[in-house]
mmCIF file of C-alpha atoms in Angstrom:
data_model
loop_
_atom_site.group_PDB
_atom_site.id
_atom_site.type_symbol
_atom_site.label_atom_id
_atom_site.label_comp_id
_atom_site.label_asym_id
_atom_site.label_seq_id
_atom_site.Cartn_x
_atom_site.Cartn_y
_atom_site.Cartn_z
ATOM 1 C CA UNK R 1 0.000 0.000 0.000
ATOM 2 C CA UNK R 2 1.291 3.489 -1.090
ATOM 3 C CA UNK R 3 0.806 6.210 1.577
ATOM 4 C CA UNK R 4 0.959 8.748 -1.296
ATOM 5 C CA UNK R 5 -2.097 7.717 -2.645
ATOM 6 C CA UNK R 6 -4.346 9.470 -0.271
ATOM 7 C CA UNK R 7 -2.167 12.494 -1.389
ATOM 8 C CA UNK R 8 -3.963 12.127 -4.814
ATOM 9 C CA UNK R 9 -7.818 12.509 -3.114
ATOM 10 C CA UNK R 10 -8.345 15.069 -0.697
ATOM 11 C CA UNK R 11 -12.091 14.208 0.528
ATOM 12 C CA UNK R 12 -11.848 17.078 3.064
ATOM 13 C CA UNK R 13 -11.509 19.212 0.229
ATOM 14 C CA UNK R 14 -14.099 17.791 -1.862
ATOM 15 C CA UNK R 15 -17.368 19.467 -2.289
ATOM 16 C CA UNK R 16 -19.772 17.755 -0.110
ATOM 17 C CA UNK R 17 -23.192 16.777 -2.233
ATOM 18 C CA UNK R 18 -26.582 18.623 -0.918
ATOM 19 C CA UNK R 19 -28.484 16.258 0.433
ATOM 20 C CA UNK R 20 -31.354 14.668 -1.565
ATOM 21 C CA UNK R 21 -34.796 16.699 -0.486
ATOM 22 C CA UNK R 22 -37.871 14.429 -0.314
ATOM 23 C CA UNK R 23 -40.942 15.984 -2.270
ATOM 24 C CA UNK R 24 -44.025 16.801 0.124
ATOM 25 C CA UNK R 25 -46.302 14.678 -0.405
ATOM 26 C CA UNK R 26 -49.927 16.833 -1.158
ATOM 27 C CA UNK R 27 -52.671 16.633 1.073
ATOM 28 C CA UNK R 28 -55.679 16.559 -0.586
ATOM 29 C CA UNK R 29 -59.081 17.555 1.448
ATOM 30 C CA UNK R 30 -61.816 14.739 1.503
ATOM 31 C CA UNK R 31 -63.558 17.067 -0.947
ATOM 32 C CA UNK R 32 -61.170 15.890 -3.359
ATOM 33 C CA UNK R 33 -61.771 12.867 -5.046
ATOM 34 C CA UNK R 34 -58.089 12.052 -5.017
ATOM 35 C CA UNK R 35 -58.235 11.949 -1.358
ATOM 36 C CA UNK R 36 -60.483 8.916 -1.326
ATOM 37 C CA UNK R 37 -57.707 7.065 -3.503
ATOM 38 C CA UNK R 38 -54.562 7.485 -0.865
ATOM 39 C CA UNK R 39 -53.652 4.396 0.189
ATOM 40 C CA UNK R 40 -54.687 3.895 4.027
ATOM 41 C CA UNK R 41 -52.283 4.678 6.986
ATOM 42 C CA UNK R 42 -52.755 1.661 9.477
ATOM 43 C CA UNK R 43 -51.665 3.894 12.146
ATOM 44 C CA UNK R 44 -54.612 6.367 11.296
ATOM 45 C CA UNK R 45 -56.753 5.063 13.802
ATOM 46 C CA UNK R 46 -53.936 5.898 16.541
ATOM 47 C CA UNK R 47 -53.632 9.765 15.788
ATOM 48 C CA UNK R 48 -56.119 12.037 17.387
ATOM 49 C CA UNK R 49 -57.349 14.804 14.780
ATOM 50 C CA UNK R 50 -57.415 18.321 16.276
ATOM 51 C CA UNK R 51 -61.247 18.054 16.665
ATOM 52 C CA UNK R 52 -61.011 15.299 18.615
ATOM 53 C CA UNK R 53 -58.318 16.726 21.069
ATOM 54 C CA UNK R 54 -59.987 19.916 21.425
ATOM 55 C CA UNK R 55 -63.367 18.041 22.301
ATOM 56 C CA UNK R 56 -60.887 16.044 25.225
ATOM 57 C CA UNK R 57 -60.076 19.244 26.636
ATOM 58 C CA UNK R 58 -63.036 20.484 26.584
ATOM 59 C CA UNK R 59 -64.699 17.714 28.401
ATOM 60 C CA UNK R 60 -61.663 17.524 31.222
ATOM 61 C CA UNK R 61 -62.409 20.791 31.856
ATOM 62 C CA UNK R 62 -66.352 20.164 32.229
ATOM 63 C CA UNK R 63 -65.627 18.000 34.760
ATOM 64 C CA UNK R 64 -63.271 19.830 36.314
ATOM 65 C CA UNK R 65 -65.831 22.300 36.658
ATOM 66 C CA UNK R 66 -68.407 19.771 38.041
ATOM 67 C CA UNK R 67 -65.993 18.211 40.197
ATOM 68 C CA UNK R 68 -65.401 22.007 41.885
ATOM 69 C CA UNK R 69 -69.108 23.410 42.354
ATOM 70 C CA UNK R 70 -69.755 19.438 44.015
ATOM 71 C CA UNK R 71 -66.999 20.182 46.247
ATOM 72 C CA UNK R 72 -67.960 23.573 46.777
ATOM 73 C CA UNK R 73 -71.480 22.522 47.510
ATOM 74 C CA UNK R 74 -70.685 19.603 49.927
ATOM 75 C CA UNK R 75 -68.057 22.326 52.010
ATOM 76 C CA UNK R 76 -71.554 24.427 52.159
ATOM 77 C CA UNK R 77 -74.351 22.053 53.101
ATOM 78 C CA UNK R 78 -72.363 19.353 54.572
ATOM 79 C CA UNK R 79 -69.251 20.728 56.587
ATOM 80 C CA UNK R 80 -69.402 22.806 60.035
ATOM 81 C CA UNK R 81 -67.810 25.617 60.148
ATOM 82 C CA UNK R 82 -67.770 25.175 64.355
ATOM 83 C CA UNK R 83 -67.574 21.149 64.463
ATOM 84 C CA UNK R 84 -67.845 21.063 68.179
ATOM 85 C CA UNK R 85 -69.264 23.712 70.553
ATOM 86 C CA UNK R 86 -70.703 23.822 73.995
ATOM 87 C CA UNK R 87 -73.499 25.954 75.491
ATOM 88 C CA UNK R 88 -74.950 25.652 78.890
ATOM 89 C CA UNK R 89 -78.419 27.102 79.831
ATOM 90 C CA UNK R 90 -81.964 26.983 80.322
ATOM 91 C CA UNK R 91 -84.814 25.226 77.778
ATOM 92 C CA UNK R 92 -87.020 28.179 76.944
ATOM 93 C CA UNK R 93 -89.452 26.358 73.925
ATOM 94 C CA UNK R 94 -89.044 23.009 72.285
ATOM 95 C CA UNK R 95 -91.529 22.179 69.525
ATOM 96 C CA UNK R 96 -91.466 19.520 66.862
ATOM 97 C CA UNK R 97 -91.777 21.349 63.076
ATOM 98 C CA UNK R 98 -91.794 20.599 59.368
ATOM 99 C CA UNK R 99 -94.368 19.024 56.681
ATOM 100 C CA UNK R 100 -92.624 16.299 54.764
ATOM 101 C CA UNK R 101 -88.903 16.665 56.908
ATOM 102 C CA UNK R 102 -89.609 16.575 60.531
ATOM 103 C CA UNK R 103 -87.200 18.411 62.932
ATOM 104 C CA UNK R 104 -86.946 19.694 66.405
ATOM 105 C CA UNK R 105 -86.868 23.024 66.648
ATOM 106 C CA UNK R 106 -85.884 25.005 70.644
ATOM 107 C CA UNK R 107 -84.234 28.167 72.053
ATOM 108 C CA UNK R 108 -81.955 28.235 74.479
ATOM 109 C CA UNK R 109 -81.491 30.974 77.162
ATOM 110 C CA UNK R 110 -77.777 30.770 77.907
ATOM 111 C CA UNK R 111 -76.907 30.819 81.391
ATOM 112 C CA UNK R 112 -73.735 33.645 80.933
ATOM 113 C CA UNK R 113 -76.221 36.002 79.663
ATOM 114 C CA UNK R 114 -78.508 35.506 82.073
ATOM 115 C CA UNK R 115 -76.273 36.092 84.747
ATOM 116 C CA UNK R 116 -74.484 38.520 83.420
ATOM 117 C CA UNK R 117 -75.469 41.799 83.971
ATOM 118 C CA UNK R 118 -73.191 44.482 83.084
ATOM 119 C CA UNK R 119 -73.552 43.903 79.560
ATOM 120 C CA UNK R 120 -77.115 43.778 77.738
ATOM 121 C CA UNK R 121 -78.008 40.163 77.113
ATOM 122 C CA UNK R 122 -76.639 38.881 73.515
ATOM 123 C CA UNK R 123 -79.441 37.024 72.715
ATOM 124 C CA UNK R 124 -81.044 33.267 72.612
ATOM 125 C CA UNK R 125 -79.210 30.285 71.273
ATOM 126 C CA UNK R 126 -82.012 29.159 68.728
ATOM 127 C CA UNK R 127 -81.532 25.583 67.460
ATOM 128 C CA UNK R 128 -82.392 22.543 65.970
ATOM 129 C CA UNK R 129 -81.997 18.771 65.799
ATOM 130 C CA UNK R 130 -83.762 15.435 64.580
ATOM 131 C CA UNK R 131 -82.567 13.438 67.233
ATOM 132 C CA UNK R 132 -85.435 12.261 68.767
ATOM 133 C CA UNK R 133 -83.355 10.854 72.040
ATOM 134 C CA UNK R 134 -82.289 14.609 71.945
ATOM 135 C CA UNK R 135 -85.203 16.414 71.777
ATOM 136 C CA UNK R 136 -87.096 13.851 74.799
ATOM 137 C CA UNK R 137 -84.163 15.111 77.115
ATOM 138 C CA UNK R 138 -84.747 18.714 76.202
ATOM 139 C CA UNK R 139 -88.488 18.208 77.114
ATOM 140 C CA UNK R 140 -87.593 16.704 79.912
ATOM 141 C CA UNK R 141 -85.153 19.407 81.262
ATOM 142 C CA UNK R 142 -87.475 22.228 80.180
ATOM 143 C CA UNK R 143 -90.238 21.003 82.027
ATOM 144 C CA UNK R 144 -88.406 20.179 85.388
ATOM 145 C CA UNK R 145 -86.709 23.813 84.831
ATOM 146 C CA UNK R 146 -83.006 22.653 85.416
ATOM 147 C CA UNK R 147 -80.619 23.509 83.446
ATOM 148 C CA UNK R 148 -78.525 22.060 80.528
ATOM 149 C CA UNK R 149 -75.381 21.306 78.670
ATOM 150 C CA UNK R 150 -75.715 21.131 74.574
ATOM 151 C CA UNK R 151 -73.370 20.041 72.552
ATOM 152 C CA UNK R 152 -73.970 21.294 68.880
ATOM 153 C CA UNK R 153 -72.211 22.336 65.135
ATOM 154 C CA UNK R 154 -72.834 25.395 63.204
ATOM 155 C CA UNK R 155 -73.115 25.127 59.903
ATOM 156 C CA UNK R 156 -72.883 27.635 56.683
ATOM 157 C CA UNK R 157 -76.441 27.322 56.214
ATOM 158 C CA UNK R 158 -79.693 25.619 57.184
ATOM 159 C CA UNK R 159 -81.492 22.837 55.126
ATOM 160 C CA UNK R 160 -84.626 21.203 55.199
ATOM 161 C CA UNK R 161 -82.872 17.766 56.185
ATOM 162 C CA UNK R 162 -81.410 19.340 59.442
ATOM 163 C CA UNK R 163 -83.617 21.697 60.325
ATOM 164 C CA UNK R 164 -84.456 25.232 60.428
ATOM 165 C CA UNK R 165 -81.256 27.158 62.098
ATOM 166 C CA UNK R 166 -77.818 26.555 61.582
ATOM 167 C CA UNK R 167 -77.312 25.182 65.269
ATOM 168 C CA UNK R 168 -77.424 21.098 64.967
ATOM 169 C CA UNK R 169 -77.845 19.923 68.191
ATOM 170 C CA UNK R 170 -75.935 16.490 68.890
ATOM 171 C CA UNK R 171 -76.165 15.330 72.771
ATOM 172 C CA UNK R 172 -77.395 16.351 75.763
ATOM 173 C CA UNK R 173 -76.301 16.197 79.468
ATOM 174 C CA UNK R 174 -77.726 17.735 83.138
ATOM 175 C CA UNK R 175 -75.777 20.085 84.722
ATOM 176 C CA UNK R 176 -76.270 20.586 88.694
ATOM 177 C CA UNK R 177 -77.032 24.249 88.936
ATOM 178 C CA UNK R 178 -74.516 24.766 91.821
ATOM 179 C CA UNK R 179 -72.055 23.995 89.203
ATOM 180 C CA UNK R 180 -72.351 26.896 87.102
ATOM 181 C CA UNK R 181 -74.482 29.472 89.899
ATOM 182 C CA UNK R 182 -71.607 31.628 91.483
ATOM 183 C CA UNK R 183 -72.098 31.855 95.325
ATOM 184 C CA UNK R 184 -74.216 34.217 95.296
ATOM 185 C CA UNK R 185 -76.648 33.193 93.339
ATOM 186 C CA UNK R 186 -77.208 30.108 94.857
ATOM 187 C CA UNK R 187 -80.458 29.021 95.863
ATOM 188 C CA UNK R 188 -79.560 28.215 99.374
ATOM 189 C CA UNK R 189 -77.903 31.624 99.338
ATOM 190 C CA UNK R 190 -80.699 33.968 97.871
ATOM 191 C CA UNK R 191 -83.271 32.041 100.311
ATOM 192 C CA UNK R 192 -80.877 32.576 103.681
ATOM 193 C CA UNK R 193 -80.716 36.441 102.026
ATOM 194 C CA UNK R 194 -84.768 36.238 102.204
ATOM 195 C CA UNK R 195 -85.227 35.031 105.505
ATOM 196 C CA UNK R 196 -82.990 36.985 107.207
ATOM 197 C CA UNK R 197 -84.527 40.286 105.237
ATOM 198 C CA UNK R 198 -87.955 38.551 106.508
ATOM 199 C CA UNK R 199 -86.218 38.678 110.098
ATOM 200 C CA UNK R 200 -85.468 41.737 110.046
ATOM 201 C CA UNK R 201 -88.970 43.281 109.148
ATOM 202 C CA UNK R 202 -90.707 41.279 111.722
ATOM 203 C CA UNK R 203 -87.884 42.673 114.620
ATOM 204 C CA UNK R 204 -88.645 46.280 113.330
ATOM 205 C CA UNK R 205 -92.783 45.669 113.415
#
């Protein structure tokens, strides 16, 4: 082998050929009746026209949409906004309400603002429930005239299913009223205040 001979054939000097440019095939429209004659692409069936994709979007973002305004809706009707509170007081009214859904309607006269009297009283705590084991103890507390301790959720709103108010009660329990009196407004203390006022007006008389 002669090493002159590459001397002879410079390829890096060479002029490199263009490479060969494949004709576009046309794309005829099915309008054309030379559309209908293209041979058929068995890999047709696995390409999504732009119709098709834009109706895929369009449906992931429909129930997108749905999937929201349930959530939304379930958050509103469904979830408490206070999941556990506790009010203690006395029965006022208890009354059972409703055509087709039946509920248990009450108000509640909370003890602090009965007892509280530097500030003007805030109001009733109005409720409801469909417990029936709830509302019997209600009844019973209201009529004996001792008071309670209610354990209830607020909600956004009220619906027909829960009742009228957006207070749900969910249990009941008895309270001894020397639990929450303060000493001087015991009974025993208010009655030993009357007698000995009583006293007193006899030993003037």
């Amino acid at each position: 082998m002669n090493i002159d001979d590459d001397k002879n054939n410079d390829f890096f000097e060479d002029e490199v050929p263009d490479p060969v440019k494949e004709e576009k095939k046309p794309v005829y429209t099915p309008d054309d009746p030379r559309y209908w004659e293209q041979p058929e692409d068995p890999f047709s069936h696995l390409r999504t026209s732009r119709a098709r994709t834009r109706r895929m979007w369009w449906w992931a973002a429909l129930t997108a949409v749905l999937i929201g305004v349930l959530v939304a809706l379930y958050i509103r009707y469904f979830v408490p906004t206070v999941s556990e509170a506790y009010e203690t007081g006395y029965v006022d009214r208890i009354e059972k309400s409703g055509q087709l859904l039946k509920s248990y309607e009450g108000v509640l006269l909370p003890y602090k603002n009965l007892m509280d009297t530097l500030r003007p009283y805030e109001g009733d705590l109005r409720f409801s429930t469909t417990d029936t084991d709830v509302a019997v103890q209600l009844k019973k507390m209201h009529f004996a005239n001792l008071p309670v301790r209610v354990h209830y959720k607020v909600y956004r709103t009220d619906v027909p299913w829960r009742g009228e108010t957006k207070v749900y009660i969910t249990a009941v329990d008895s309270v001894n009223p020397r639990d929450i009196l303060p000493p001087d407004r015991q009974p025993e203390f208010i009655k030993s205040r009357m007698n000995a006022a009583n006293e007193n007006k006899e030993v003037r008389k």
